[in-house]
Amino acid sequence: METVRVALMGGGTVGSAFAQLLTAHRSRFRALDVEVELTRVLVRDTQKSRPGIPAGLLTDNPKGFLEDVDVLVEVAGGTTLAGDLVLQALEMGLPVVTANKALLAERWGELREYAEEGSLYYEASVMAGTPILGALQSLWGNQTLEVHGIVNGTCSYLIRRMEEGATYDQAFQEAEQLGYLEADPNLDVGGIDSAHKICVLGRLTVDPGLSWNKVLQRTRGIQHLTPELLQQARAEGHAIKLVASLYPEQGEWVAAVRPVRLPKSHPLVSMGSGRNALVYRGDPVGQLVFAGAGAGGDVTASAVLGDLYRLLLGAPGHLPIPDSVPTPQQPLEQLEEV
């Protein structure tokens, strides 16, 4: 029986859930004639209790972390240490499973060649346990027309609370107390998290060289929204949502994040209540709608584990589209920005 040795970077909510899933799936791995062994876990604080992770596996020293392992799983986040360790692993010929959308978006120039080789697995990076990357990759046989998604649950929560009458500050404080906000809240409320995700999707579906800086230039958050604005839209049969989009403009593909006003019948409104949702329009397939859980430790860890299965079965990681897709001439859905 083959032994696959896993080094895990990140022992927080997702990392702990992943470690527990490894134990729960032991018999399934053995059915594949594989023994999966968690060999070490890189964390900031080795004294902190981490469910599912034996204390003896914890280390705070990245030096030598990748020695004698077969795969790196990275769920720590960030673009500096995590990025350096991911690149080190790839340069050593180790496959990498990651949930790190910021790293994928911002350091793509360094990662792209490894993604094109199939060494980078990142299903969990966009909609956590909802397998949108695999679904969109299976749509390469279509001419992509446009993509629109609600991919940040924190902003959806803040908007819903303001619709119910809370001020922005009240809703923000509630989200903070519930642990919904990133350590840097601007990643959520400023639209940066959504921008990271639509950037990842864009490279997978329409343009492998989609520029992060250009996506960032077209990103607006929700800080200017007010309960009065949201309630007025609701009274008129509409809803305001933070939407990340891919669409053609003047012969090139662009990605943007901004609040838009949608009719309540729109699938992003009807399907995106309390969860992530994405609408894909293509030719000849037409309109497809995907919706599901887009956050949470267990949910995200399930996608990370799914990628590990993909690796064990010999399938490549998530490949960017080989070349930029020609922009279509069909009319686009007109979304009213707020």
mmCIF file of C-alpha atoms in Angstrom:
data_model
loop_
_atom_site.group_PDB
_atom_site.id
_atom_site.type_symbol
_atom_site.label_atom_id
_atom_site.label_comp_id
_atom_site.label_asym_id
_atom_site.label_seq_id
_atom_site.Cartn_x
_atom_site.Cartn_y
_atom_site.Cartn_z
ATOM 1 C CA MET A 1 0.000 0.000 0.000
ATOM 2 C CA GLU A 2 1.371 3.397 -0.998
ATOM 3 C CA THR A 3 1.808 6.039 1.704
ATOM 4 C CA VAL A 4 1.142 9.688 0.770
ATOM 5 C CA ARG A 5 2.699 12.085 3.270
ATOM 6 C CA VAL A 6 0.867 15.395 3.657
ATOM 7 C CA ALA A 7 2.319 18.621 5.039
ATOM 8 C CA LEU A 8 -0.422 21.021 6.148
ATOM 9 C CA MET A 9 0.119 24.770 6.377
ATOM 10 C CA GLY A 10 -2.578 26.291 8.571
ATOM 11 C CA GLY A 11 -4.179 24.716 11.622
ATOM 12 C CA GLY A 12 -7.136 27.041 12.088
ATOM 13 C CA THR A 13 -10.793 26.292 11.425
ATOM 14 C CA VAL A 14 -10.225 24.873 7.939
ATOM 15 C CA GLY A 15 -6.976 23.096 8.786
ATOM 16 C CA SER A 16 -8.475 21.394 11.839
ATOM 17 C CA ALA A 17 -11.536 20.326 9.861
ATOM 18 C CA PHE A 18 -9.297 18.939 7.095
ATOM 19 C CA ALA A 19 -7.246 16.922 9.599
ATOM 20 C CA GLN A 20 -10.416 15.420 11.039
ATOM 21 C CA LEU A 21 -11.689 14.546 7.568
ATOM 22 C CA LEU A 22 -8.424 12.751 6.800
ATOM 23 C CA THR A 23 -9.083 10.479 9.771
ATOM 24 C CA ALA A 24 -12.740 9.974 8.834
ATOM 25 C CA HIS A 25 -11.799 8.987 5.259
ATOM 26 C CA ARG A 26 -9.063 6.521 6.163
ATOM 27 C CA SER A 27 -11.026 3.493 4.988
ATOM 28 C CA ARG A 28 -11.836 5.180 1.675
ATOM 29 C CA PHE A 29 -8.174 5.923 1.095
ATOM 30 C CA ARG A 30 -7.343 2.301 1.793
ATOM 31 C CA ALA A 31 -9.943 1.249 -0.779
ATOM 32 C CA LEU A 32 -7.748 3.140 -3.241
ATOM 33 C CA ASP A 33 -4.730 1.224 -1.879
ATOM 34 C CA VAL A 34 -3.375 4.419 -0.333
ATOM 35 C CA GLU A 35 -2.481 5.365 3.226
ATOM 36 C CA VAL A 36 -2.641 9.153 3.744
ATOM 37 C CA GLU A 37 -0.436 10.347 6.580
ATOM 38 C CA LEU A 38 -0.471 13.871 8.033
ATOM 39 C CA THR A 39 3.212 14.375 8.845
ATOM 40 C CA ARG A 40 3.478 17.962 10.142
ATOM 41 C CA VAL A 41 1.385 21.115 10.502
ATOM 42 C CA LEU A 42 2.802 24.641 10.269
ATOM 43 C CA VAL A 43 1.060 27.150 12.557
ATOM 44 C CA ARG A 44 1.829 30.481 14.205
ATOM 45 C CA ASP A 45 1.154 29.282 17.774
ATOM 46 C CA THR A 46 2.074 25.718 18.692
ATOM 47 C CA GLN A 47 0.529 26.061 22.165
ATOM 48 C CA LYS A 48 -2.994 26.579 20.878
ATOM 49 C CA SER A 49 -5.337 23.576 20.974
ATOM 50 C CA ARG A 50 -6.346 22.455 17.493
ATOM 51 C CA PRO A 51 -9.116 19.811 17.241
ATOM 52 C CA GLY A 52 -8.110 16.801 15.207
ATOM 53 C CA ILE A 53 -4.411 17.701 15.064
ATOM 54 C CA PRO A 54 -2.040 15.901 17.458
ATOM 55 C CA ALA A 55 0.128 18.449 19.285
ATOM 56 C CA GLY A 56 3.259 16.523 18.274
ATOM 57 C CA LEU A 57 2.679 17.418 14.608
ATOM 58 C CA LEU A 58 2.660 21.174 15.206
ATOM 59 C CA THR A 59 5.585 23.403 14.287
ATOM 60 C CA ASP A 60 6.078 27.124 13.839
ATOM 61 C CA ASN A 61 9.297 26.738 11.854
ATOM 62 C CA PRO A 62 8.964 26.735 8.057
ATOM 63 C CA LYS A 63 12.592 25.646 7.615
ATOM 64 C CA GLY A 64 12.675 22.053 6.464
ATOM 65 C CA PHE A 65 8.883 21.877 6.545
ATOM 66 C CA LEU A 66 8.698 20.279 3.105
ATOM 67 C CA GLU A 67 11.342 17.600 3.653
ATOM 68 C CA ASP A 68 10.157 14.013 3.163
ATOM 69 C CA VAL A 69 6.572 14.872 2.146
ATOM 70 C CA ASP A 70 4.592 14.141 -1.012
ATOM 71 C CA VAL A 71 2.057 16.983 -1.107
ATOM 72 C CA LEU A 72 1.541 20.402 0.477
ATOM 73 C CA VAL A 73 -1.938 21.449 1.599
ATOM 74 C CA GLU A 74 -2.077 25.212 2.237
ATOM 75 C CA VAL A 75 -5.059 26.724 4.065
ATOM 76 C CA ALA A 76 -3.279 29.454 6.036
ATOM 77 C CA GLY A 77 -4.052 32.304 3.638
ATOM 78 C CA GLY A 78 -1.978 35.377 2.861
ATOM 79 C CA THR A 79 0.410 36.050 0.015
ATOM 80 C CA THR A 80 3.825 36.238 1.682
ATOM 81 C CA LEU A 81 4.920 33.204 3.729
ATOM 82 C CA ALA A 82 2.169 31.029 2.253
ATOM 83 C CA GLY A 83 3.134 32.139 -1.245
ATOM 84 C CA ASP A 84 6.815 31.492 -0.685
ATOM 85 C CA LEU A 85 6.168 28.032 0.745
ATOM 86 C CA VAL A 86 3.747 27.113 -2.062
ATOM 87 C CA LEU A 87 6.299 28.182 -4.680
ATOM 88 C CA GLN A 88 9.036 26.278 -2.885
ATOM 89 C CA ALA A 89 6.915 23.128 -2.941
ATOM 90 C CA LEU A 90 6.098 23.517 -6.635
ATOM 91 C CA GLU A 91 9.734 24.121 -7.491
ATOM 92 C CA MET A 92 10.576 20.879 -5.643
ATOM 93 C CA GLY A 93 8.069 19.035 -7.821
ATOM 94 C CA LEU A 94 5.469 18.656 -5.069
ATOM 95 C CA PRO A 95 1.789 19.113 -5.956
ATOM 96 C CA VAL A 96 -0.050 21.758 -3.949
ATOM 97 C CA VAL A 97 -3.667 21.883 -2.778
ATOM 98 C CA THR A 98 -4.692 25.379 -1.695
ATOM 99 C CA ALA A 99 -7.774 27.376 -0.729
ATOM 100 C CA ASN A 100 -5.869 30.664 -1.056
ATOM 101 C CA LYS A 101 -7.678 32.935 -3.529
ATOM 102 C CA ALA A 102 -5.534 35.969 -2.649
ATOM 103 C CA LEU A 103 -2.345 34.095 -3.494
ATOM 104 C CA LEU A 104 -3.791 32.808 -6.765
ATOM 105 C CA ALA A 105 -5.015 36.250 -7.780
ATOM 106 C CA GLU A 106 -2.016 38.338 -6.774
ATOM 107 C CA ARG A 107 0.975 36.059 -7.494
ATOM 108 C CA TRP A 108 -0.344 34.370 -10.612
ATOM 109 C CA GLY A 109 2.710 35.378 -12.629
ATOM 110 C CA GLU A 110 4.804 33.034 -10.474
ATOM 111 C CA LEU A 111 2.188 30.282 -10.216
ATOM 112 C CA ARG A 112 0.814 30.107 -13.737
ATOM 113 C CA GLU A 113 3.378 27.688 -15.209
ATOM 114 C CA TYR A 114 2.711 25.203 -12.413
ATOM 115 C CA ALA A 115 -1.048 25.536 -12.838
ATOM 116 C CA GLU A 116 -0.622 24.853 -16.550
ATOM 117 C CA GLU A 117 1.352 21.722 -15.650
ATOM 118 C CA GLY A 118 -1.537 20.529 -13.468
ATOM 119 C CA SER A 119 0.403 20.720 -10.192
ATOM 120 C CA LEU A 120 -1.935 23.238 -8.505
ATOM 121 C CA TYR A 121 -5.322 22.218 -7.085
ATOM 122 C CA TYR A 122 -7.599 25.019 -5.851
ATOM 123 C CA GLU A 123 -11.305 24.146 -5.916
ATOM 124 C CA ALA A 124 -11.825 25.535 -2.405
ATOM 125 C CA SER A 125 -10.532 28.985 -3.335
ATOM 126 C CA VAL A 126 -13.741 30.476 -4.771
ATOM 127 C CA MET A 127 -16.973 28.967 -3.428
ATOM 128 C CA ALA A 128 -15.530 26.650 -0.759
ATOM 129 C CA GLY A 129 -17.406 23.338 -0.938
ATOM 130 C CA THR A 130 -19.525 24.284 -3.959
ATOM 131 C CA PRO A 131 -17.468 22.899 -6.877
ATOM 132 C CA ILE A 132 -17.635 25.832 -9.262
ATOM 133 C CA LEU A 133 -14.139 25.471 -10.736
ATOM 134 C CA GLY A 134 -14.750 21.933 -11.904
ATOM 135 C CA ALA A 135 -18.142 22.930 -13.288
ATOM 136 C CA LEU A 136 -16.795 25.898 -15.246
ATOM 137 C CA GLN A 137 -13.887 23.907 -16.609
ATOM 138 C CA SER A 138 -16.366 21.389 -18.005
ATOM 139 C CA LEU A 139 -17.963 24.276 -19.950
ATOM 140 C CA TRP A 140 -14.940 24.968 -22.157
ATOM 141 C CA GLY A 141 -16.948 23.530 -25.051
ATOM 142 C CA ASN A 142 -19.129 26.657 -24.968
ATOM 143 C CA GLN A 143 -18.568 30.244 -25.987
ATOM 144 C CA THR A 144 -18.632 32.073 -22.675
ATOM 145 C CA LEU A 145 -20.827 35.171 -22.856
ATOM 146 C CA GLU A 146 -20.712 36.449 -19.268
ATOM 147 C CA VAL A 147 -20.470 35.347 -15.635
ATOM 148 C CA HIS A 148 -22.028 37.039 -12.587
ATOM 149 C CA GLY A 149 -21.708 35.868 -8.992
ATOM 150 C CA ILE A 150 -22.337 36.624 -5.343
ATOM 151 C CA VAL A 151 -19.214 35.134 -3.811
ATOM 152 C CA ASN A 152 -18.776 36.890 -0.448
ATOM 153 C CA GLY A 153 -21.137 35.838 2.324
ATOM 154 C CA THR A 154 -20.063 38.573 4.726
ATOM 155 C CA CYS A 155 -21.238 41.334 2.399
ATOM 156 C CA SER A 156 -24.493 39.473 1.839
ATOM 157 C CA TYR A 157 -25.005 39.345 5.617
ATOM 158 C CA LEU A 158 -24.286 43.074 6.041
ATOM 159 C CA ILE A 159 -26.671 43.984 3.227
ATOM 160 C CA ARG A 160 -29.427 41.775 4.649
ATOM 161 C CA ARG A 161 -29.076 43.317 8.086
ATOM 162 C CA MET A 162 -29.261 46.839 6.639
ATOM 163 C CA GLU A 163 -32.363 45.827 4.686
ATOM 164 C CA GLU A 164 -33.833 44.864 8.057
ATOM 165 C CA GLY A 165 -33.043 48.317 9.464
ATOM 166 C CA ALA A 166 -29.599 48.041 11.070
ATOM 167 C CA THR A 167 -27.115 50.794 10.320
ATOM 168 C CA TYR A 168 -23.912 49.913 8.492
ATOM 169 C CA ASP A 169 -21.933 50.288 11.730
ATOM 170 C CA GLN A 170 -24.363 48.081 13.669
ATOM 171 C CA ALA A 171 -24.291 45.383 10.990
ATOM 172 C CA PHE A 172 -20.496 45.599 10.815
ATOM 173 C CA GLN A 173 -20.160 45.137 14.594
ATOM 174 C CA GLU A 174 -22.520 42.141 14.509
ATOM 175 C CA ALA A 175 -20.522 40.514 11.719
ATOM 176 C CA GLU A 176 -17.331 41.132 13.646
ATOM 177 C CA GLN A 177 -18.770 39.525 16.811
ATOM 178 C CA LEU A 178 -19.949 36.513 14.799
ATOM 179 C CA GLY A 179 -16.470 36.053 13.312
ATOM 180 C CA TYR A 180 -17.612 36.672 9.740
ATOM 181 C CA LEU A 181 -15.085 39.392 8.902
ATOM 182 C CA GLU A 182 -11.562 38.818 7.627
ATOM 183 C CA ALA A 183 -8.694 39.999 9.850
ATOM 184 C CA ASP A 184 -8.540 42.952 7.451
ATOM 185 C CA PRO A 185 -12.267 43.813 7.073
ATOM 186 C CA ASN A 186 -11.624 45.770 3.852
ATOM 187 C CA LEU A 187 -11.013 42.452 2.116
ATOM 188 C CA ASP A 188 -14.735 41.801 2.621
ATOM 189 C CA VAL A 189 -16.478 45.184 2.615
ATOM 190 C CA GLY A 190 -14.122 46.712 0.060
ATOM 191 C CA GLY A 191 -14.887 43.942 -2.437
ATOM 192 C CA ILE A 192 -11.290 42.643 -2.498
ATOM 193 C CA ASP A 193 -12.230 39.075 -1.552
ATOM 194 C CA SER A 194 -14.786 38.983 -4.364
ATOM 195 C CA ALA A 195 -12.203 40.483 -6.727
ATOM 196 C CA HIS A 196 -9.718 37.726 -5.862
ATOM 197 C CA LYS A 197 -12.347 35.114 -6.640
ATOM 198 C CA ILE A 198 -13.564 36.539 -9.951
ATOM 199 C CA CYS A 199 -9.933 36.883 -10.998
ATOM 200 C CA VAL A 200 -9.415 33.160 -10.374
ATOM 201 C CA LEU A 201 -12.581 32.325 -12.317
ATOM 202 C CA GLY A 202 -11.598 34.592 -15.200
ATOM 203 C CA ARG A 203 -8.293 32.833 -15.742
ATOM 204 C CA LEU A 204 -10.036 29.485 -15.692
ATOM 205 C CA THR A 205 -12.743 30.447 -18.190
ATOM 206 C CA VAL A 206 -11.855 33.341 -20.507
ATOM 207 C CA ASP A 207 -8.307 34.724 -20.196
ATOM 208 C CA PRO A 208 -5.345 32.921 -18.568
ATOM 209 C CA GLY A 209 -3.480 36.226 -18.331
ATOM 210 C CA LEU A 210 -6.261 38.264 -16.716
ATOM 211 C CA SER A 211 -4.557 41.101 -14.825
ATOM 212 C CA TRP A 212 -5.109 41.375 -11.083
ATOM 213 C CA ASN A 213 -4.361 45.100 -11.146
ATOM 214 C CA LYS A 214 -7.047 45.681 -13.774
ATOM 215 C CA VAL A 215 -9.566 43.716 -11.722
ATOM 216 C CA LEU A 216 -8.669 45.783 -8.674
ATOM 217 C CA GLN A 217 -9.219 49.019 -10.613
ATOM 218 C CA ARG A 218 -12.809 47.931 -11.302
ATOM 219 C CA THR A 219 -13.580 46.924 -7.710
ATOM 220 C CA ARG A 220 -15.955 48.831 -5.436
ATOM 221 C CA GLY A 221 -17.246 47.721 -2.055
ATOM 222 C CA ILE A 222 -20.407 48.266 -0.034
ATOM 223 C CA GLN A 223 -19.296 50.937 2.446
ATOM 224 C CA HIS A 224 -21.471 53.598 0.785
ATOM 225 C CA LEU A 225 -24.705 51.592 1.040
ATOM 226 C CA THR A 226 -27.362 52.735 3.527
ATOM 227 C CA PRO A 227 -30.467 51.102 5.013
ATOM 228 C CA GLU A 228 -32.608 53.729 3.244
ATOM 229 C CA LEU A 229 -31.126 52.887 -0.165
ATOM 230 C CA LEU A 230 -31.548 49.148 0.375
ATOM 231 C CA GLN A 231 -35.082 49.438 1.738
ATOM 232 C CA GLN A 232 -36.167 51.678 -1.136
ATOM 233 C CA ALA A 233 -34.872 49.139 -3.652
ATOM 234 C CA ARG A 234 -36.719 46.396 -1.801
ATOM 235 C CA ALA A 235 -39.965 48.382 -1.822
ATOM 236 C CA GLU A 236 -39.617 48.724 -5.591
ATOM 237 C CA GLY A 237 -39.225 44.965 -6.087
ATOM 238 C CA HIS A 238 -35.427 44.964 -6.324
ATOM 239 C CA ALA A 239 -32.460 43.917 -4.221
ATOM 240 C CA ILE A 240 -28.967 45.369 -4.071
ATOM 241 C CA LYS A 241 -26.157 42.808 -4.042
ATOM 242 C CA LEU A 242 -22.373 42.896 -4.313
ATOM 243 C CA VAL A 243 -21.798 41.154 -7.648
ATOM 244 C CA ALA A 244 -18.543 39.995 -9.225
ATOM 245 C CA SER A 245 -18.710 39.774 -13.012
ATOM 246 C CA LEU A 246 -16.820 38.684 -16.111
ATOM 247 C CA TYR A 247 -17.905 40.248 -19.387
ATOM 248 C CA PRO A 248 -16.523 41.477 -22.723
ATOM 249 C CA GLU A 249 -15.872 45.176 -23.265
ATOM 250 C CA GLN A 250 -14.339 46.773 -26.350
ATOM 251 C CA GLY A 251 -12.893 43.491 -27.571
ATOM 252 C CA GLU A 252 -11.356 42.288 -24.296
ATOM 253 C CA TRP A 253 -12.475 40.408 -21.217
ATOM 254 C CA VAL A 254 -12.801 42.409 -18.035
ATOM 255 C CA ALA A 255 -13.692 41.555 -14.461
ATOM 256 C CA ALA A 256 -15.468 43.894 -12.067
ATOM 257 C CA VAL A 257 -16.900 43.905 -8.539
ATOM 258 C CA ARG A 258 -19.567 46.424 -7.490
ATOM 259 C CA PRO A 259 -23.006 46.683 -5.875
ATOM 260 C CA VAL A 260 -25.778 46.281 -8.444
ATOM 261 C CA ARG A 261 -29.557 46.584 -8.348
ATOM 262 C CA LEU A 262 -31.309 43.349 -9.376
ATOM 263 C CA PRO A 263 -34.977 42.420 -9.722
ATOM 264 C CA LYS A 264 -36.119 40.033 -7.004
ATOM 265 C CA SER A 265 -36.789 37.429 -9.712
ATOM 266 C CA HIS A 266 -33.119 37.381 -10.723
ATOM 267 C CA PRO A 267 -31.505 33.998 -9.947
ATOM 268 C CA LEU A 268 -28.725 35.686 -7.970
ATOM 269 C CA VAL A 269 -31.413 37.012 -5.633
ATOM 270 C CA SER A 270 -33.684 33.972 -5.503
ATOM 271 C CA MET A 271 -30.846 31.427 -5.297
ATOM 272 C CA GLY A 272 -28.302 33.543 -3.427
ATOM 273 C CA SER A 273 -30.199 34.033 -0.185
ATOM 274 C CA GLY A 274 -27.764 33.056 2.564
ATOM 275 C CA ARG A 275 -25.324 31.347 0.236
ATOM 276 C CA ASN A 276 -23.039 31.944 -2.737
ATOM 277 C CA ALA A 277 -24.565 31.921 -6.197
ATOM 278 C CA LEU A 278 -23.232 32.232 -9.731
ATOM 279 C CA VAL A 279 -24.889 32.670 -13.120
ATOM 280 C CA TYR A 280 -23.056 31.505 -16.256
ATOM 281 C CA ARG A 281 -24.267 32.386 -19.746
ATOM 282 C CA GLY A 282 -22.774 30.526 -22.677
ATOM 283 C CA ASP A 283 -23.495 29.461 -26.227
ATOM 284 C CA PRO A 284 -24.996 26.949 -26.873
ATOM 285 C CA VAL A 285 -25.672 25.863 -23.278
ATOM 286 C CA GLY A 286 -27.597 29.028 -22.353
ATOM 287 C CA GLN A 287 -27.944 30.129 -18.739
ATOM 288 C CA LEU A 288 -26.756 27.945 -15.870
ATOM 289 C CA VAL A 289 -27.125 28.751 -12.177
ATOM 290 C CA PHE A 290 -24.931 27.394 -9.384
ATOM 291 C CA ALA A 291 -25.615 27.944 -5.690
ATOM 292 C CA GLY A 292 -24.369 26.531 -2.427
ATOM 293 C CA ALA A 293 -22.315 27.012 0.705
ATOM 294 C CA GLY A 294 -19.367 29.301 0.118
ATOM 295 C CA ALA A 295 -17.709 29.453 3.533
ATOM 296 C CA GLY A 296 -17.163 27.584 6.793
ATOM 297 C CA GLY A 297 -14.414 25.336 8.071
ATOM 298 C CA ASP A 298 -16.030 21.976 7.338
ATOM 299 C CA VAL A 299 -17.413 23.093 3.983
ATOM 300 C CA THR A 300 -14.081 24.487 2.788
ATOM 301 C CA ALA A 301 -12.169 21.474 4.095
ATOM 302 C CA SER A 302 -14.455 19.158 2.123
ATOM 303 C CA ALA A 303 -13.330 20.823 -1.110
ATOM 304 C CA VAL A 304 -9.680 20.645 -0.052
ATOM 305 C CA LEU A 305 -10.119 16.930 0.602
ATOM 306 C CA GLY A 306 -11.905 16.573 -2.735
ATOM 307 C CA ASP A 307 -8.831 18.002 -4.425
ATOM 308 C CA LEU A 308 -6.639 15.518 -2.563
ATOM 309 C CA TYR A 309 -8.813 12.705 -3.940
ATOM 310 C CA ARG A 310 -8.417 14.209 -7.405
ATOM 311 C CA LEU A 311 -4.653 14.117 -6.931
ATOM 312 C CA LEU A 312 -4.661 10.543 -5.611
ATOM 313 C CA LEU A 313 -6.689 9.422 -8.623
ATOM 314 C CA GLY A 314 -4.106 10.885 -10.983
ATOM 315 C CA ALA A 315 -6.172 13.794 -12.297
ATOM 316 C CA PRO A 316 -4.384 17.112 -12.912
ATOM 317 C CA GLY A 317 -5.099 20.248 -10.945
ATOM 318 C CA HIS A 318 -7.253 23.106 -12.173
ATOM 319 C CA LEU A 319 -5.913 24.174 -15.542
ATOM 320 C CA PRO A 320 -6.303 27.755 -16.736
ATOM 321 C CA ILE A 321 -7.928 28.055 -20.127
ATOM 322 C CA PRO A 322 -5.160 27.601 -22.748
ATOM 323 C CA ASP A 323 -5.699 30.949 -24.473
ATOM 324 C CA SER A 324 -7.940 33.992 -24.261
ATOM 325 C CA VAL A 325 -11.461 33.271 -25.529
ATOM 326 C CA PRO A 326 -12.723 35.552 -28.337
ATOM 327 C CA THR A 327 -15.232 38.082 -27.046
ATOM 328 C CA PRO A 328 -18.827 37.466 -28.195
ATOM 329 C CA GLN A 329 -21.104 39.856 -30.041
ATOM 330 C CA GLN A 330 -24.331 38.846 -28.255
ATOM 331 C CA PRO A 331 -26.003 41.483 -26.063
ATOM 332 C CA LEU A 332 -25.125 41.345 -22.371
ATOM 333 C CA GLU A 333 -27.365 41.399 -19.361
ATOM 334 C CA GLN A 334 -27.601 45.018 -18.244
ATOM 335 C CA LEU A 335 -26.822 45.318 -14.542
ATOM 336 C CA GLU A 336 -27.568 48.653 -12.876
ATOM 337 C CA GLU A 337 -24.645 49.716 -10.695
ATOM 338 C CA VAL A 338 -25.392 51.432 -7.395
#
